[in-house]
CSV table of C-alpha atoms and ligand atoms in Angstrom, one decimal:
chain,number,residue,atom,x,y,z
A,1,UNK,CA,10.3,0.1,21.6
A,2,UNK,CA,7.6,3.2,21.0
A,3,UNK,CA,4.7,0.8,21.5
A,4,UNK,CA,2.6,-0.8,24.4
A,5,UNK,CA,0.1,-3.7,24.3
A,6,UNK,CA,-3.6,-3.2,23.7
A,7,UNK,CA,-4.9,-6.4,25.6
A,8,UNK,CA,-8.1,-6.3,23.8
A,9,UNK,CA,-8.0,-9.4,20.6
A,10,UNK,CA,-9.6,-8.4,17.7
A,11,UNK,CA,-12.1,-10.9,16.0
A,12,UNK,CA,-12.3,-10.1,12.2
A,13,UNK,CA,-10.4,-12.8,10.2
A,14,UNK,CA,-9.2,-15.6,11.7
A,15,UNK,CA,-5.5,-14.3,11.0
A,16,UNK,CA,-5.5,-11.5,13.6
A,17,UNK,CA,-4.3,-11.9,16.9
A,18,UNK,CA,-3.6,-8.5,18.7
A,19,UNK,CA,-2.7,-5.3,18.6
A,20,UNK,CA,0.2,-3.1,19.8
A,21,UNK,CA,-0.5,0.5,19.7
A,22,UNK,CA,1.6,3.9,20.1
A,23,UNK,CA,2.1,6.0,23.5
A,24,UNK,CA,1.2,9.5,23.3
A,25,UNK,CA,2.1,11.4,20.3
A,26,UNK,CA,5.7,12.2,20.6
A,27,UNK,CA,7.2,15.4,18.2
A,28,UNK,CA,10.3,13.1,16.2
A,29,UNK,CA,9.5,10.9,13.2
A,30,UNK,CA,9.8,7.3,14.2
A,31,UNK,CA,13.4,6.9,14.0
A,32,UNK,CA,15.1,3.3,13.7
A,33,UNK,CA,16.1,3.0,17.3
A,34,UNK,CA,12.3,3.5,18.2
A,35,UNK,CA,10.8,0.8,15.9
A,36,UNK,CA,13.5,-1.6,14.7
A,37,UNK,CA,12.6,-5.0,15.0
A,38,UNK,CA,15.9,-7.3,14.5
A,39,UNK,CA,17.7,-5.5,12.4
A,40,UNK,CA,21.2,-4.3,14.1
A,41,UNK,CA,21.8,-1.2,11.5
A,42,UNK,CA,19.2,1.3,9.6
A,43,UNK,CA,18.9,0.8,6.1
A,44,UNK,CA,17.0,3.4,5.8
A,45,UNK,CA,18.1,6.3,3.3
A,46,UNK,CA,17.0,8.8,5.6
A,47,UNK,CA,21.0,9.6,5.6
A,48,UNK,CA,20.8,11.3,2.0
A,49,UNK,CA,17.1,12.4,2.3
A,50,UNK,CA,16.0,16.2,2.0
A,51,UNK,CA,14.6,16.9,5.9
A,52,UNK,CA,11.4,17.5,4.8
A,53,UNK,CA,10.8,13.9,3.7
A,54,UNK,CA,9.0,11.8,6.1
A,55,UNK,CA,8.8,8.1,4.5
A,56,UNK,CA,12.9,6.9,4.2
A,57,UNK,CA,12.8,4.5,1.5
A,58,UNK,CA,15.7,1.8,1.7
A,59,UNK,CA,19.2,2.2,-0.1
A,60,UNK,CA,19.0,-0.9,-1.3
A,61,UNK,CA,15.3,-0.5,-3.3
A,62,UNK,CA,12.7,2.3,-3.2
A,63,UNK,CA,10.2,-0.8,-2.1
A,64,UNK,CA,11.3,-1.4,0.8
A,65,UNK,CA,11.6,0.8,4.4
A,66,UNK,CA,15.2,0.1,5.2
A,67,UNK,CA,14.4,0.2,9.1
A,68,UNK,CA,12.9,-3.3,8.5
A,69,UNK,CA,14.8,-4.6,5.6
A,70,UNK,CA,18.5,-5.2,5.1
A,71,UNK,CA,18.1,-6.8,1.7
A,72,UNK,CA,15.6,-7.3,-1.5
A,73,UNK,CA,13.2,-10.2,-0.7
A,74,UNK,CA,13.5,-13.0,-4.2
A,75,UNK,CA,10.6,-13.5,-6.4
A,76,UNK,CA,9.1,-16.5,-4.6
A,77,UNK,CA,9.9,-15.1,-1.0
A,78,UNK,CA,7.9,-11.6,-2.5
A,79,UNK,CA,5.2,-13.7,-4.2
A,80,UNK,CA,4.5,-15.0,-0.3
A,81,UNK,CA,4.4,-12.2,1.6
A,82,UNK,CA,3.0,-9.5,-0.8
A,83,UNK,CA,-0.6,-11.0,-0.5
A,84,UNK,CA,-0.3,-11.3,3.2
A,85,UNK,CA,0.3,-8.0,3.5
A,86,UNK,CA,-2.7,-6.9,1.4
A,87,UNK,CA,-4.9,-9.5,3.3
A,88,UNK,CA,-3.4,-7.9,6.8
A,89,UNK,CA,-4.6,-4.7,5.7
A,90,UNK,CA,-7.4,-5.4,3.9
A,91,UNK,CA,-8.8,-7.2,7.0
A,92,UNK,CA,-7.4,-4.3,9.7
A,93,UNK,CA,-9.5,-1.6,7.5
A,94,UNK,CA,-12.5,-3.8,7.5
A,95,UNK,CA,-12.0,-4.2,11.4
A,96,UNK,CA,-11.7,-0.9,11.6
A,97,UNK,CA,-14.2,0.5,9.7
A,98,UNK,CA,-11.8,2.5,7.3
A,99,UNK,CA,-12.8,2.8,3.6
A,100,UNK,CA,-10.0,1.9,1.3
A,101,UNK,CA,-9.4,0.8,-2.5
A,102,UNK,CA,-7.5,-0.8,-5.1
A,103,UNK,CA,-5.6,1.5,-7.5
A,104,UNK,CA,-2.8,1.8,-9.9
A,105,UNK,CA,-0.8,-1.5,-10.4
A,106,UNK,CA,-3.0,-3.5,-8.3
A,107,UNK,CA,-5.8,-2.2,-9.5
A,108,UNK,CA,-4.6,-3.9,-13.1
A,109,UNK,CA,-3.7,-6.9,-11.6
A,110,UNK,CA,-7.0,-7.3,-9.9
A,111,UNK,CA,-8.7,-6.5,-13.1
A,112,UNK,CA,-6.8,-9.3,-14.9
A,113,UNK,CA,-7.2,-12.1,-12.0
A,114,UNK,CA,-8.1,-10.9,-8.6
A,115,UNK,CA,-4.3,-11.1,-7.4
A,116,UNK,CA,-1.1,-9.0,-6.9
A,117,UNK,CA,0.8,-9.5,-10.6
A,118,UNK,CA,3.8,-11.2,-10.1
A,119,UNK,CA,6.5,-9.2,-11.0
A,120,UNK,CA,5.4,-6.1,-8.9
A,121,UNK,CA,6.5,-5.2,-5.4
A,122,UNK,CA,4.2,-2.5,-4.0
A,123,UNK,CA,0.5,-2.6,-3.3
A,124,UNK,CA,-1.0,0.9,-4.1
A,125,UNK,CA,-4.5,1.6,-2.2
A,126,UNK,CA,-6.3,5.3,-1.3
A,127,UNK,CA,-8.3,6.1,1.0
A,128,UNK,CA,-10.4,9.6,1.6
A,129,UNK,CA,-9.6,12.5,3.0
A,130,UNK,CA,-11.9,11.8,6.2
A,131,UNK,CA,-10.1,7.9,6.6
A,132,UNK,CA,-6.6,9.5,6.2
A,133,UNK,CA,-7.8,11.8,9.6
A,134,UNK,CA,-9.1,9.2,11.3
A,135,UNK,CA,-6.4,6.7,10.8
A,136,UNK,CA,-4.0,9.3,12.1
A,137,UNK,CA,-6.2,10.4,15.3
A,138,UNK,CA,-6.3,7.0,16.1
A,139,UNK,CA,-4.0,4.2,14.4
A,140,UNK,CA,-0.4,6.5,13.8
A,141,UNK,CA,2.5,3.7,14.4
A,142,UNK,CA,-0.3,1.5,15.5
A,143,UNK,CA,1.6,-2.2,14.9
A,144,UNK,CA,-1.1,-5.2,14.2
A,145,UNK,CA,0.0,-8.7,15.0
A,146,UNK,CA,-1.2,-11.8,12.4
A,147,UNK,CA,-1.2,-15.1,12.3
A,148,UNK,CA,-0.3,-15.6,8.4
A,149,UNK,CA,-0.4,-19.3,6.8
A,150,UNK,CA,3.2,-18.7,5.8
A,151,UNK,CA,4.0,-17.8,9.4
A,152,UNK,CA,1.8,-19.5,11.9
A,153,UNK,CA,3.5,-17.9,14.8
A,154,UNK,CA,2.3,-14.5,13.6
A,155,UNK,CA,3.8,-11.5,12.6
A,156,UNK,CA,3.9,-8.0,12.8
A,157,UNK,CA,2.3,-4.9,10.7
A,158,UNK,CA,2.2,-1.3,11.0
A,159,UNK,CA,0.3,1.3,10.4
A,160,UNK,CA,2.1,4.5,10.0
A,161,UNK,CA,0.8,8.3,9.1
A,162,UNK,CA,2.7,10.9,7.6
A,163,UNK,CA,2.2,14.1,9.5
A,164,UNK,CA,2.5,16.2,6.3
A,165,UNK,CA,-0.6,14.2,5.6
A,166,UNK,CA,-2.3,17.5,6.2
A,167,UNK,CA,-0.6,19.7,3.7
A,168,UNK,CA,-2.5,19.8,0.7
A,169,UNK,CA,-0.3,20.9,-1.7
A,170,UNK,CA,0.7,19.4,-5.0
A,171,UNK,CA,5.0,21.2,-4.0
A,172,UNK,CA,4.9,19.3,-1.1
A,173,UNK,CA,6.3,16.7,-3.9
A,174,UNK,CA,8.5,14.2,-1.0
A,175,UNK,CA,5.5,13.7,0.7
A,176,UNK,CA,3.3,12.5,-1.8
A,177,UNK,CA,2.6,9.3,0.0
A,178,UNK,CA,-0.4,9.8,3.1
A,179,UNK,CA,0.6,6.5,5.3
A,180,UNK,CA,2.0,3.4,5.0
A,181,UNK,CA,1.6,-0.1,5.9
A,182,UNK,CA,4.9,-1.9,6.7
A,183,UNK,CA,5.6,-5.9,7.3
A,184,UNK,CA,8.1,-5.1,9.8
A,185,UNK,CA,9.6,-8.4,8.9
A,186,UNK,CA,11.4,-7.6,5.7
A,187,UNK,CA,10.2,-3.9,5.0
A,188,UNK,CA,7.4,-4.3,2.3
A,189,UNK,CA,5.0,-2.2,2.3
A,190,UNK,CA,1.6,-0.3,0.7
A,191,UNK,CA,1.7,3.2,-0.2
A,192,UNK,CA,-1.8,4.4,0.8
A,193,UNK,CA,-2.7,7.9,-0.7
A,194,UNK,CA,-5.8,9.7,0.2
A,195,UNK,CA,-8.0,11.7,-2.1
A,196,UNK,CA,-9.3,14.8,-1.7
A,197,UNK,CA,-11.1,17.5,-3.0
A,198,UNK,CA,-9.4,19.8,-5.8
A,199,UNK,CA,-11.2,22.9,-4.5
A,200,UNK,CA,-9.3,25.2,-7.1
A,201,UNK,CA,-11.6,22.8,-9.8
A,202,UNK,CA,-14.0,23.2,-7.5
A,203,UNK,CA,-14.4,27.1,-7.2
A,204,UNK,CA,-13.9,26.9,-10.9
A,205,UNK,CA,-17.7,24.2,-11.1
A,206,UNK,CA,-16.4,22.0,-11.3
A,207,UNK,CA,-18.2,20.4,-8.4
A,208,UNK,CA,-16.6,16.5,-8.5
A,209,UNK,CA,-13.2,17.1,-8.6
A,210,UNK,CA,-10.5,14.7,-6.7
A,211,UNK,CA,-7.0,15.3,-6.0
A,212,UNK,CA,-4.1,13.2,-5.2
A,213,UNK,CA,-0.5,15.0,-3.7
A,214,UNK,CA,1.5,12.4,-6.5
A,215,UNK,CA,-1.1,14.6,-9.0
A,216,UNK,CA,-3.2,12.0,-9.7
A,217,UNK,CA,-7.3,13.1,-10.6
A,218,UNK,CA,-10.3,12.0,-10.7
A,219,UNK,CA,-13.8,12.7,-10.7
A,220,UNK,CA,-16.3,11.6,-7.8
A,221,UNK,CA,-17.9,9.3,-9.9
A,222,UNK,CA,-14.6,8.5,-11.4
A,223,UNK,CA,-14.5,6.6,-7.7
A,224,UNK,CA,-18.1,6.5,-6.4
A,225,UNK,CA,-19.9,4.6,-5.5
A,226,UNK,CA,-17.1,1.5,-4.8
A,227,UNK,CA,-17.8,-2.0,-6.0
A,228,UNK,CA,-17.3,-4.9,-3.8
A,229,UNK,CA,-14.8,-7.5,-5.1
A,230,UNK,CA,-12.3,-10.2,-3.5
A,231,UNK,CA,-8.1,-9.9,-3.8
A,232,UNK,CA,-6.2,-12.2,-2.8
A,233,UNK,CA,-9.5,-14.0,-1.5
A,234,UNK,CA,-10.2,-10.8,0.6
A,235,UNK,CA,-13.3,-8.7,0.4
A,236,UNK,CA,-12.0,-5.2,-1.6
A,237,UNK,CA,-13.5,-2.3,-3.3
A,238,UNK,CA,-13.0,-1.3,-6.8
A,239,UNK,CA,-13.0,2.5,-8.2
A,240,UNK,CA,-16.5,2.3,-9.9
A,241,UNK,CA,-15.0,3.3,-13.6
A,242,UNK,CA,-12.0,1.2,-13.0
A,243,UNK,CA,-11.9,0.4,-16.7
A,244,UNK,CA,-11.8,3.6,-17.6
A,245,UNK,CA,-9.1,4.7,-14.7
A,246,UNK,CA,-6.2,1.8,-16.1
A,247,UNK,CA,-6.6,3.1,-19.3
A,248,UNK,CA,-6.1,6.0,-18.8
A,249,UNK,CA,-3.4,5.6,-16.5
A,250,UNK,CA,-1.9,2.4,-18.4
A,251,UNK,CA,-3.1,2.4,-21.9
A,252,UNK,CA,-5.6,0.5,-23.3
A,253,UNK,CA,-3.2,-2.2,-24.2
A,254,UNK,CA,-2.8,-2.9,-20.7
A,255,UNK,CA,-5.8,-4.2,-20.5
A,256,UNK,CA,-5.7,-6.7,-23.0
A,257,UNK,CA,-1.9,-7.4,-24.0
A,258,UNK,CA,-1.1,-11.0,-22.9
A,259,UNK,CA,2.5,-10.4,-23.0
A,260,UNK,CA,4.3,-8.5,-19.8
A,261,UNK,CA,7.5,-8.0,-17.6
A,262,UNK,CA,8.6,-11.6,-18.6
A,263,UNK,CA,5.5,-13.3,-18.4
A,264,UNK,CA,2.2,-14.4,-20.8
A,265,UNK,CA,-1.2,-14.4,-19.2
A,266,UNK,CA,-2.6,-18.4,-18.9
A,267,UNK,CA,-6.4,-17.7,-20.0
A,268,UNK,CA,-6.9,-21.0,-18.8
A,269,UNK,CA,-5.2,-21.3,-15.2
A,270,UNK,CA,-6.0,-17.3,-14.7
A,271,UNK,CA,-2.0,-17.0,-14.0
A,272,UNK,CA,0.4,-15.1,-15.0
A,273,UNK,CA,3.5,-17.3,-15.7
A,274,UNK,CA,7.4,-16.5,-16.1
A,275,UNK,CA,7.7,-16.9,-20.2
A,276,UNK,CA,10.7,-18.8,-19.8
A,277,UNK,CA,11.2,-21.9,-17.5
A,278,UNK,CA,13.2,-20.8,-14.3
A,279,UNK,CA,12.6,-17.5,-14.5
A,280,UNK,CA,13.1,-15.1,-11.6
A,281,UNK,CA,12.8,-11.3,-12.1
A,282,UNK,CA,13.2,-8.3,-9.3
A,283,UNK,CA,10.6,-5.9,-10.1
B,1,NAG,C1,2.7,9.5,13.6
B,1,NAG,O1,3.8,8.9,14.5
B,1,NAG,C2,5.1,9.3,14.7
B,1,NAG,C3,6.1,9.0,15.5
B,1,NAG,O2,6.0,8.9,17.1
B,1,NAG,C4,5.6,10.6,13.8
B,1,NAG,O3,6.6,11.2,13.7
B,1,NAG,C5,4.2,10.8,13.1
B,1,NAG,O4,4.3,12.8,13.2
B,1,NAG,C6,3.0,10.5,12.9
B,1,NAG,N1,2.2,11.0,12.3
B,1,NAG,C7,0.9,12.1,12.3
B,1,NAG,C8,0.4,11.9,11.7
B,1,NAG,O5,0.7,12.7,13.7
B,2,NAG,C1,-6.8,20.6,-9.3
B,2,NAG,O1,-8.2,21.5,-10.4
B,2,NAG,C2,-6.8,22.7,-10.8
B,2,NAG,C3,-8.1,23.3,-12.1
B,2,NAG,O2,-8.8,22.9,-12.8
B,2,NAG,C4,-5.7,22.3,-11.8
B,2,NAG,O3,-5.2,23.2,-12.9
B,2,NAG,C5,-5.4,21.9,-11.3
B,2,NAG,O4,-3.8,20.6,-11.9
B,2,NAG,C6,-5.3,20.3,-9.8
B,2,NAG,N1,-4.6,19.9,-9.5
B,2,NAG,C7,-4.0,18.4,-8.9
B,2,NAG,C8,-3.8,18.0,-8.1
B,2,NAG,O5,-4.9,17.9,-9.9
């Protein structure tokens, strides 16, 4: 195994029990053999991916890491694992002092009821450019062990930074995800993208222009100052102009339409419920 155990215990959040971290950085990617936990076989799409692509999604679904997963989770399994995934991520970032905020589908879920939308199978967050440098420098390949309500014996999550995060060029299309927070038990992950100054736009006089490698662009005042809120019961940061950001990305209807993806929003309970009894959806 690539990891070495750190003896100190981190105190934040009752969940956290310990941390392991990588040895000296090696000049190769974190292949199956170096990170494998329980699988006998690598299910990553690495073989079919272009060489320049760093993160390899699984061969069976783009929202799983095939080094840790051999199958898609069921609707109920996902609904149990995703909140733990985001809680442990937020606890860790809070603990190491790394600023992060919700974006995309996770921000929309926050808008409705401060939760992950039940049909979602991924979570999207952003960090600033200085934070991605910090994570790359000190926490790449760090494994964090947490006790969660569903796994009281503890389970492991890994923070992995794409070495191509330093390439700030939207033509590097295969590496728009700058880092991932991955559940080493089932391969679910959080996509972490860095928001950086758009130097071209700034040179043209747009002082607050920001960009991500995935081509999303913002103004500084859209995101900052970040707002404090809660998500899945944990403290979280939200971009300042969240409604405008959501409307631009998903349209005005996304903020008012109460039937979506086979679910209806129950205003009283503040929950998305499957429209049909027994309905189960794989996103
Ligand atoms: C993180 O570690 C992996 C495995 O050693 C390595 O392939 C990758 O280049 C590292 N990322 C950064 C940003 O150094
Ligand atoms: C950066 O700004 C330039 C000039 O406004 C624009 O053409 C380009 O699309 C922007 N890049 C991104 C990734 O937003």
